[in-house]
C-alpha atoms as one frame of an Amber mdcrd trajectory, in Angstrom:
protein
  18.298  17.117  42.060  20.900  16.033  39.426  19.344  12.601  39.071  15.728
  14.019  38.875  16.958  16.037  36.055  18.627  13.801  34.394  15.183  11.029
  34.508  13.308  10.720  30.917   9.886  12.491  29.906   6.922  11.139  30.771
   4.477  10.654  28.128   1.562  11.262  30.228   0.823  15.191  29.254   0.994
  13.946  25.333  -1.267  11.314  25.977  -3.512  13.915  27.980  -3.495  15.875
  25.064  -4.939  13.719  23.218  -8.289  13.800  24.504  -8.269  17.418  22.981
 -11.232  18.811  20.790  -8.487  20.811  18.510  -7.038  18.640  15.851  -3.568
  20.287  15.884  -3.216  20.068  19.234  -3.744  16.409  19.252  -1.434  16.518
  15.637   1.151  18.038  17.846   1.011  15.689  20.933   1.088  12.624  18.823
   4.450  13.912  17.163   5.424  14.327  20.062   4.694  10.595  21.236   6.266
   9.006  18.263   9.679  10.806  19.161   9.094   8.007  22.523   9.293   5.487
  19.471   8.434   2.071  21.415   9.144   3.086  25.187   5.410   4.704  24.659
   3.650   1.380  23.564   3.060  -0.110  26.231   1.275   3.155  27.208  -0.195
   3.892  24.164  -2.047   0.377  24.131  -3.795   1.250  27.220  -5.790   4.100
  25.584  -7.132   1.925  23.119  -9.673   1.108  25.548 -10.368   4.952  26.085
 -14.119   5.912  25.785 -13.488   8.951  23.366 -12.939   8.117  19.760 -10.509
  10.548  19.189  -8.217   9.165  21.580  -8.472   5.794  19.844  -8.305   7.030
  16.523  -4.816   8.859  17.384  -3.361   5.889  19.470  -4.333   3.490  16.513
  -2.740   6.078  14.444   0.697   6.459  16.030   1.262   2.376  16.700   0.657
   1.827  13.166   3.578   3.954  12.683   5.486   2.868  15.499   5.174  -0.339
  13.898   5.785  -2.906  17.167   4.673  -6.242  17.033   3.264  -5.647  20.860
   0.501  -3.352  19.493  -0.972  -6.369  17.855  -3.555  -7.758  20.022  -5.013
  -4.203  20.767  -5.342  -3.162  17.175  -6.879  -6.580  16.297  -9.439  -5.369
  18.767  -9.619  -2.087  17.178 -11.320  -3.634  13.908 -14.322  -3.941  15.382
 -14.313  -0.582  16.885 -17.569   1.428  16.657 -15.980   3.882  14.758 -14.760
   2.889  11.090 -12.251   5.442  11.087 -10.455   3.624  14.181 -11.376   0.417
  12.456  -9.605   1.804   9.377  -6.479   2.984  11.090  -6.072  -0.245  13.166
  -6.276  -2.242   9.793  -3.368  -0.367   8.228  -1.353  -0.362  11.613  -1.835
  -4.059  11.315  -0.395  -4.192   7.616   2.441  -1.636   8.361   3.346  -4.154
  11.472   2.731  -6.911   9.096   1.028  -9.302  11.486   0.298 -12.689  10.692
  -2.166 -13.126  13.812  -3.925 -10.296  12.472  -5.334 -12.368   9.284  -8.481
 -14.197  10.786 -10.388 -11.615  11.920  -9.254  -9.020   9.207 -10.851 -11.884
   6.704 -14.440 -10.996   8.769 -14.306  -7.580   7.307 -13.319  -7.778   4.114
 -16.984  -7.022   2.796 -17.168  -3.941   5.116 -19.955  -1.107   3.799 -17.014
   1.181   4.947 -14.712   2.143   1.630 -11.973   3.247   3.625 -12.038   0.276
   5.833 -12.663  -2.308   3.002  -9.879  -0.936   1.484  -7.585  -0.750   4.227
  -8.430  -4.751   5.350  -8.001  -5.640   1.393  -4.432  -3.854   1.593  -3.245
  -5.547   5.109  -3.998  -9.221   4.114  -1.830  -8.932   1.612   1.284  -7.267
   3.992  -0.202  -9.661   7.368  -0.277 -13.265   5.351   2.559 -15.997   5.771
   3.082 -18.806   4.047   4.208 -21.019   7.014   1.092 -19.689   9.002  -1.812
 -19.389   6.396  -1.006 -22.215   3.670  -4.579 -23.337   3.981  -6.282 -20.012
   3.572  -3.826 -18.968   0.910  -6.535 -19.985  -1.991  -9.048 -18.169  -0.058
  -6.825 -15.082   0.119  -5.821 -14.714  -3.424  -9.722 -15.174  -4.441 -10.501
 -12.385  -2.212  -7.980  -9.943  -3.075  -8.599 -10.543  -7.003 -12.357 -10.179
  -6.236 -11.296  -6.690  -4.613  -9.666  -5.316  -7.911 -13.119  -5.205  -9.475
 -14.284  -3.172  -6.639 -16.362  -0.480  -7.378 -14.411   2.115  -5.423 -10.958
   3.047  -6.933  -9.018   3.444  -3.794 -10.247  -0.129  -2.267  -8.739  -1.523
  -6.182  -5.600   0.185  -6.040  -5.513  -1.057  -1.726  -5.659  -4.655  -3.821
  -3.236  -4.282  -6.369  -0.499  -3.015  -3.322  -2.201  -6.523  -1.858  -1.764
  -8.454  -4.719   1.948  -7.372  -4.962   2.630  -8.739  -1.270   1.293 -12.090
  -2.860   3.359 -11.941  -5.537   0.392 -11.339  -8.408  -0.473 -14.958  -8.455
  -3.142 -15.924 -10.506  -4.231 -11.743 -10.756  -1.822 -11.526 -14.119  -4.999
 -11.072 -16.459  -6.764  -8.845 -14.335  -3.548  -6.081 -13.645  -3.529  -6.427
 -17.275  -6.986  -5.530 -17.399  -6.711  -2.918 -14.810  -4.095  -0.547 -16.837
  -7.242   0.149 -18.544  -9.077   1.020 -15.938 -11.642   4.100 -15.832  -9.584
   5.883 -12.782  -6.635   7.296 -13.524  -4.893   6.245 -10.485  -5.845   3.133
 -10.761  -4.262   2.983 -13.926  -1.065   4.648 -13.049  -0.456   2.023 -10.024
  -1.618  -1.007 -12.613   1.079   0.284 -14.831   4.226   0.305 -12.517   2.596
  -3.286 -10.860   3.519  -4.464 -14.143   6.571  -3.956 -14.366   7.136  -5.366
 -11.484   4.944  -8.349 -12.064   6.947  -9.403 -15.658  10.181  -9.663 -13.902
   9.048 -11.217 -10.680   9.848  -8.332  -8.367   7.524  -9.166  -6.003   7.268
 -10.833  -2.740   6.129 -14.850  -3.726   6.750 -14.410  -7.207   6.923 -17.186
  -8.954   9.286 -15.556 -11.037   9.374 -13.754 -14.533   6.317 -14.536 -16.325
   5.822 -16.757 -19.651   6.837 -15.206 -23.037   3.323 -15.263 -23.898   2.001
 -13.192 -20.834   5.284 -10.988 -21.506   4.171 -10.265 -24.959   0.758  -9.205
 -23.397   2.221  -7.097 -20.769   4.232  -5.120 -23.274   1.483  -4.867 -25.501
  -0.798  -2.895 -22.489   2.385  -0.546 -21.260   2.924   0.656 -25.039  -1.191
   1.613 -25.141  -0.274   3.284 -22.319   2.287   5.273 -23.652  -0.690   7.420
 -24.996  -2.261   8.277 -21.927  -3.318  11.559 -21.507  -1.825  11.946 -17.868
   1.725  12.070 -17.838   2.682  10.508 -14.763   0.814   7.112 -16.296   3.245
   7.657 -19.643   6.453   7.862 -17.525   5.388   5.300 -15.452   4.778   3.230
 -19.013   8.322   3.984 -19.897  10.219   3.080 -17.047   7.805  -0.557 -16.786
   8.952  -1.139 -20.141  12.851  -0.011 -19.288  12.642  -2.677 -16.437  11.179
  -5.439 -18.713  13.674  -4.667 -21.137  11.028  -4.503 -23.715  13.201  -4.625
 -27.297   9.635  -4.586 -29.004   8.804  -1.369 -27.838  11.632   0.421 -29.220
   9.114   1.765 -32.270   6.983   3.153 -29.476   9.460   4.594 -27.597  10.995
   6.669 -30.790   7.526   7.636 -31.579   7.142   9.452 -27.710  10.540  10.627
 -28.166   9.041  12.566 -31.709   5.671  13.742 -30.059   5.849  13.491 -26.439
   6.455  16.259 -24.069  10.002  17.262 -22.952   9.727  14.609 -20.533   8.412
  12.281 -22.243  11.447  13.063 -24.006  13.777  12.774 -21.738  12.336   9.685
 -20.393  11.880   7.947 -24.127  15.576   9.160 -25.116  17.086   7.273 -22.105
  15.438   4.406 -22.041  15.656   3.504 -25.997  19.650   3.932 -25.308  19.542
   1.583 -22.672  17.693  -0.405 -24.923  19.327  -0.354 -28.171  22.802  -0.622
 -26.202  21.235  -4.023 -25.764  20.118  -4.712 -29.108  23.435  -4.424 -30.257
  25.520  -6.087 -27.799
């Protein structure tokens, strides 16, 4: 009796549960499957071969945030479930696991008619590719994911700009340039913050801080975007610009700290001391 109560749950009634036609019953049993953390994998990739979708739409769910390399195999499989919401999950388990095995057959769907799944492929090549496994498709990869930030959906461009980060922005400088212009407004406020990142060289693969030409250009798109009518874009502006360590946008800056909103204020006030500490040092 004492060692029967001391033996560890069984996942099977979760996994049962799953099969369920009420979403927050199946929400409730796949919490409760993630507390298993990896124990349940081995499990869990088993049901991906269940006939009911919304079994394999929860299992390709919970390894994607279970994040084991083990699940990799089965949610390669997954991509070319009949269902592109699986398809969709397995491709951002995939990324989230970061699998490098994963990249050939996510490069098969990259044109999918699916906007979710398109974007979702677009978003794990970036996360899944390896420079010691994919040098030769590497030219391939960066021509697809640029090609993706002229999509014509907004969430499959801003799936290519977290893409193009993972591949350290190379030869996408113009276009993330481009993009903080672009007619969605999160689009814009991702393309802002990217560069930041992309002037220093925080990025995976960077090359490293860009030119002082492409600098000059990059400062020259966040202070345009220090008029943006959303706010979250304008603090986003400010704090790209704080990270450059843009002295050239100081007259900017004092402008927002004049007209702006109180945190614009806020914002413009810190950064310019930051910035005109510098100056004078």
């Amino acid at each position: 009796m004492l060692f029967a109560g001391c033996q560890e749950p069984s996942p099977d009634p979760e996994i049962e549960r799953l099969s369920s036609m009420q979403s927050k019953i199946r929400e409730k049993a796949a919490g409760k499957l993630l507390l298993f953390g990896e124990r349940v994998v081995p499990r869990l990739i088993e049901e991906t071969d269940s006939e009911l979708i919304r079994v394999r739409f929860e299992v390709a769910r919970i390894l994607g945030r279970i994040k084991d390399p083990r699940a990799t195999d089965a949610l390669i499989e997954l991509l070319n479930d009949s269902s592109f919401n699986v398809a969709q999950y397995a491709a951002w388990g995939l990324g989230e696991i970061q699998a490098p095995a994963a990249v050939p057959e996510l490069l098969r769907h990259t044109q999918s008619v699916s906007k979710g799944f398109r974007g979702q492929v677009i978003r794990a090549l970036g996360s899944c590719y390896d420079d010691n496994v994919h040098a030769e498709l590497r030219d391939s990869i960066h021509t697809i994911v640029k090609g993706a930030l002229r999509d014509s959906t907004p969430d499959v461009r801003i799936s290519a700009l977290l893409s193009a980060r993972h591949l350290g922005y190379r030869v996408m400088t113009e276009e993330v340039i481009r993009m903080s212009r672009d007619p969605s407004a999160k689009v814009r406020h991702v393309a802002v913050q990217a560069l930041g990142q992309l002037a220093v060289g925080d990025a995976p693969r960077s090359l490293g801080p860009v030119s002082v030409r492409t600098r000059t250009n990059i400062v020259e798109a966040l202070m345009l975007s220090l008029e943006e009518p959303m706010q979250s874009i304008r603090t986003k502006a400010v704090r790209s610009l704080e990270k450059i360590g843009a002295q050239a946008a100081i007259p900017a800056l004092e402008r927002l700290l004049k007209t702006g909103t109180d945190k614009d204020q806020r914002e413009a006030r810190r950064v310019l001391e930051g910035l005109q500490a510098t100056a004078a040092s």
